[in-house]
Amino acid sequence: MRKSTLVNSLVFIFLLSGIFGCAKRNLVYFSDIESGADFSTQITKFPEPTIQKGDLLKITVSSLNPESNLLFNAGVMSSSEDGRVMNAAVPINEGYLVDKDGQVNFPVLGMVVLEGLTKEEAIEKMAQRLEEYVKDPIVNVQYLNFKITVIGEVSKPNTFTLETDRITILEALGLAGDMTEFGKRENVLVIRDEDGVRKAVRLNLNNREILNSPYFMLHQNDVVYVEPDKMKAIQASTNQRAITIFGILASLGIAVLFNLRFYFE
């Protein structure tokens, strides 16, 4: 009787191991929003990205004066035989690099500090400086190297250069082909450099509260790291052949235990 009880216990342990080893993970984003239920939340006004050292900016100026437009947009002016100024083709400038001092070197204005300003603040500052030379200037500022990096358990890890400075973490994951089934949606790491400080924050994408997180909207140079779950870590650190052999042995062990159970009964 004792032998039979021992065999039953061993069989039970093997079955429990198989059940927990094959336990499903929560692969659903915002799983705390009930299926079929409506959900709404106030849209949070997230802090705007600010210009940082190393950013490459496209700065264009428009005004009623064609000559000023050519000058401030790195164009070329040529003269005809009668002395009139001709508007040559205006090449798109290659951008203004924010140097180690947080400045850009702009035509006529010289060095202008833009570090720490949002795009709107940079536009306002440039327009005020240009009013000394141009009447009613219209300034536009765009990032030329706004990029984010998505790595880890995603289908297409990569660094993405964007034409916009507004992208959510969900859109970034979409660019990377979404997480694999091994990606831990409840523990996504965002690394951000801001104001000389490097921050690392973990986000739970199974929780709807992420919609109001200041890290829901990504900033330039953000790195998104999707951590693998334990099963992927085991696969990565264990020889595949050893896993196969272990599976065969486990199956044989269960079969033997069942046979022993009937033998001792």
Coordinates of C-alpha atoms in Angstrom, one line a residue, residues 54-233:
G54 CA 23.4 66.1 -30.9
D55 CA 19.9 66.8 -32.4
L56 CA 19.9 67.7 -36.1
L57 CA 17.3 70.3 -36.9
K58 CA 15.7 71.5 -40.1
I59 CA 15.0 75.2 -39.7
T60 CA 13.2 77.1 -42.5
V61 CA 12.3 80.7 -42.8
S62 CA 9.5 82.2 -44.9
S63 CA 8.8 85.9 -45.4
L64 CA 7.6 88.4 -48.0
N65 CA 11.2 89.0 -49.1
P66 CA 12.5 86.4 -51.6
E67 CA 16.1 87.4 -51.0
S68 CA 15.8 86.8 -47.3
N69 CA 14.2 83.5 -47.9
L70 CA 17.1 82.4 -50.0
L71 CA 19.6 83.7 -47.5
F72 CA 18.1 82.0 -44.4
N73 CA 17.3 78.8 -46.2
A74 CA 20.8 78.3 -47.5
G75 CA 19.7 79.2 -51.1
V76 CA 21.8 80.7 -53.8
M77 CA 21.2 84.2 -55.3
S78 CA 22.4 85.1 -58.8
S79 CA 22.3 88.3 -60.8
S80 CA 21.1 88.9 -64.4
E81 CA 23.0 91.2 -66.8
D82 CA 20.7 94.1 -66.0
G83 CA 21.5 93.8 -62.3
R84 CA 18.2 92.3 -61.1
V85 CA 18.4 89.6 -58.5
M86 CA 17.2 86.2 -59.8
N87 CA 15.8 83.5 -57.5
A88 CA 17.8 80.4 -58.1
A89 CA 16.7 77.0 -56.9
V90 CA 16.6 76.7 -53.1
P91 CA 18.3 73.5 -52.0
I92 CA 17.1 71.9 -48.8
N93 CA 19.7 72.5 -46.1
E94 CA 21.3 69.5 -44.5
G95 CA 20.2 70.6 -41.1
Y96 CA 21.7 72.4 -38.1
L97 CA 23.5 70.3 -35.6
V98 CA 23.0 71.2 -31.9
D99 CA 26.6 71.3 -30.7
K100 CA 28.0 70.4 -27.3
D101 CA 27.1 73.8 -26.0
G102 CA 23.5 73.4 -27.1
Q103 CA 23.8 75.9 -29.9
V104 CA 23.2 76.0 -33.7
N105 CA 25.1 78.2 -36.1
F106 CA 22.4 80.0 -38.1
P107 CA 23.0 82.3 -41.1
V108 CA 23.3 86.0 -40.1
L109 CA 22.2 85.3 -36.5
G110 CA 25.3 83.3 -35.6
M111 CA 25.2 81.0 -32.6
V112 CA 21.7 80.5 -31.1
V113 CA 21.1 78.4 -28.0
L114 CA 18.2 76.0 -28.5
E115 CA 19.0 73.2 -26.1
G116 CA 16.2 72.6 -23.6
L117 CA 13.5 74.3 -25.7
T118 CA 10.5 72.6 -27.2
K119 CA 9.9 73.0 -30.9
E120 CA 7.4 75.7 -30.3
E121 CA 9.7 77.6 -28.0
A122 CA 12.6 77.3 -30.5
I123 CA 10.3 78.6 -33.3
E124 CA 9.3 81.6 -31.1
K125 CA 13.0 82.4 -30.2
M126 CA 14.2 82.1 -33.8
A127 CA 11.3 84.4 -35.0
Q128 CA 12.1 87.0 -32.4
R129 CA 15.8 87.0 -33.4
L130 CA 15.0 87.2 -37.2
E131 CA 12.6 90.1 -36.8
E132 CA 15.7 92.3 -36.6
Y133 CA 16.4 91.4 -40.2
V134 CA 13.1 90.2 -41.7
K135 CA 9.5 91.5 -41.4
D136 CA 7.0 89.0 -40.1
P137 CA 9.1 85.9 -40.5
I138 CA 7.5 82.5 -40.4
V139 CA 9.8 79.9 -38.9
N140 CA 9.4 76.1 -39.0
V141 CA 11.6 73.7 -37.0
Q142 CA 11.7 69.9 -37.5
Y143 CA 13.8 67.1 -36.2
L144 CA 15.9 65.4 -38.9
N145 CA 17.2 62.6 -36.7
F146 CA 14.4 61.9 -34.3
K147 CA 14.9 58.2 -33.6
I148 CA 13.8 55.5 -31.2
T149 CA 15.3 52.1 -30.7
V150 CA 13.2 48.9 -30.0
I151 CA 15.1 45.8 -28.9
G152 CA 14.6 42.5 -27.1
E153 CA 11.7 40.2 -27.7
V154 CA 10.2 41.9 -30.8
S155 CA 9.9 40.5 -34.3
K156 CA 12.1 43.2 -35.9
P157 CA 14.4 44.9 -33.4
N158 CA 15.9 48.1 -34.9
T159 CA 16.6 51.8 -34.6
F160 CA 13.9 53.8 -36.4
T161 CA 14.4 57.4 -37.7
L162 CA 11.0 59.2 -37.9
E163 CA 9.5 62.1 -39.7
T164 CA 7.5 63.1 -36.7
D165 CA 8.4 63.8 -33.1
R166 CA 5.2 62.2 -31.7
I167 CA 5.1 58.5 -31.3
T168 CA 3.6 56.3 -28.6
I169 CA 5.2 53.1 -27.2
L170 CA 2.5 51.1 -29.0
E171 CA 3.4 52.6 -32.3
A172 CA 7.0 51.9 -31.7
L173 CA 6.3 48.3 -31.0
G174 CA 4.2 48.2 -34.2
L175 CA 7.2 49.4 -36.2
A176 CA 9.2 46.6 -34.6
G177 CA 6.7 44.0 -35.7
D178 CA 5.2 43.7 -32.1
M179 CA 6.4 41.5 -29.3
T180 CA 6.9 37.8 -29.7
E181 CA 5.0 35.4 -27.5
F182 CA 8.0 35.4 -25.2
G183 CA 8.0 39.2 -24.6
K184 CA 7.0 40.2 -21.1
R185 CA 4.2 42.7 -21.7
E186 CA 4.1 43.5 -17.9
N187 CA 7.7 44.5 -17.7
V188 CA 8.8 46.7 -20.7
L189 CA 11.8 48.9 -20.0
V190 CA 12.1 52.5 -21.4
I191 CA 15.5 54.2 -21.2
R192 CA 15.5 57.9 -21.6
D193 CA 18.2 60.6 -21.5
E194 CA 16.8 64.0 -20.4
D195 CA 18.5 67.1 -19.0
G196 CA 21.7 65.3 -18.5
V197 CA 20.0 62.5 -16.5
R198 CA 19.6 58.9 -17.8
K199 CA 16.4 57.3 -16.5
A200 CA 15.1 53.7 -16.8
V201 CA 11.4 53.1 -16.1
R202 CA 9.5 49.8 -16.3
L203 CA 6.0 49.8 -17.8
N204 CA 3.1 47.3 -17.6
L205 CA 1.4 47.1 -20.9
N206 CA -1.3 44.8 -19.5
N207 CA -2.5 47.7 -17.3
R208 CA -4.6 50.5 -18.8
E209 CA -2.9 53.0 -16.5
I210 CA 0.0 53.1 -19.0
L211 CA -2.2 55.3 -21.1
N212 CA -1.6 58.2 -18.7
S213 CA 2.1 57.5 -18.1
P214 CA 4.6 60.3 -19.2
Y215 CA 6.5 57.4 -20.9
F216 CA 3.5 56.5 -23.1
M217 CA 4.7 59.1 -25.6
L218 CA 8.3 58.5 -26.5
H219 CA 11.0 61.1 -26.8
Q220 CA 13.9 61.2 -29.2
N221 CA 16.7 58.7 -28.6
D222 CA 14.4 56.6 -26.3
V223 CA 15.3 52.9 -26.1
V224 CA 12.5 50.4 -25.5
Y225 CA 13.7 47.0 -24.3
V226 CA 11.2 44.0 -24.2
E227 CA 12.4 41.5 -21.6
P228 CA 12.1 37.8 -22.5
D229 CA 10.2 35.5 -20.1
K230 CA 11.9 32.7 -18.1
M231 CA 11.1 30.0 -20.7
K232 CA 13.0 31.9 -23.4
A233 CA 15.9 32.5 -21.1

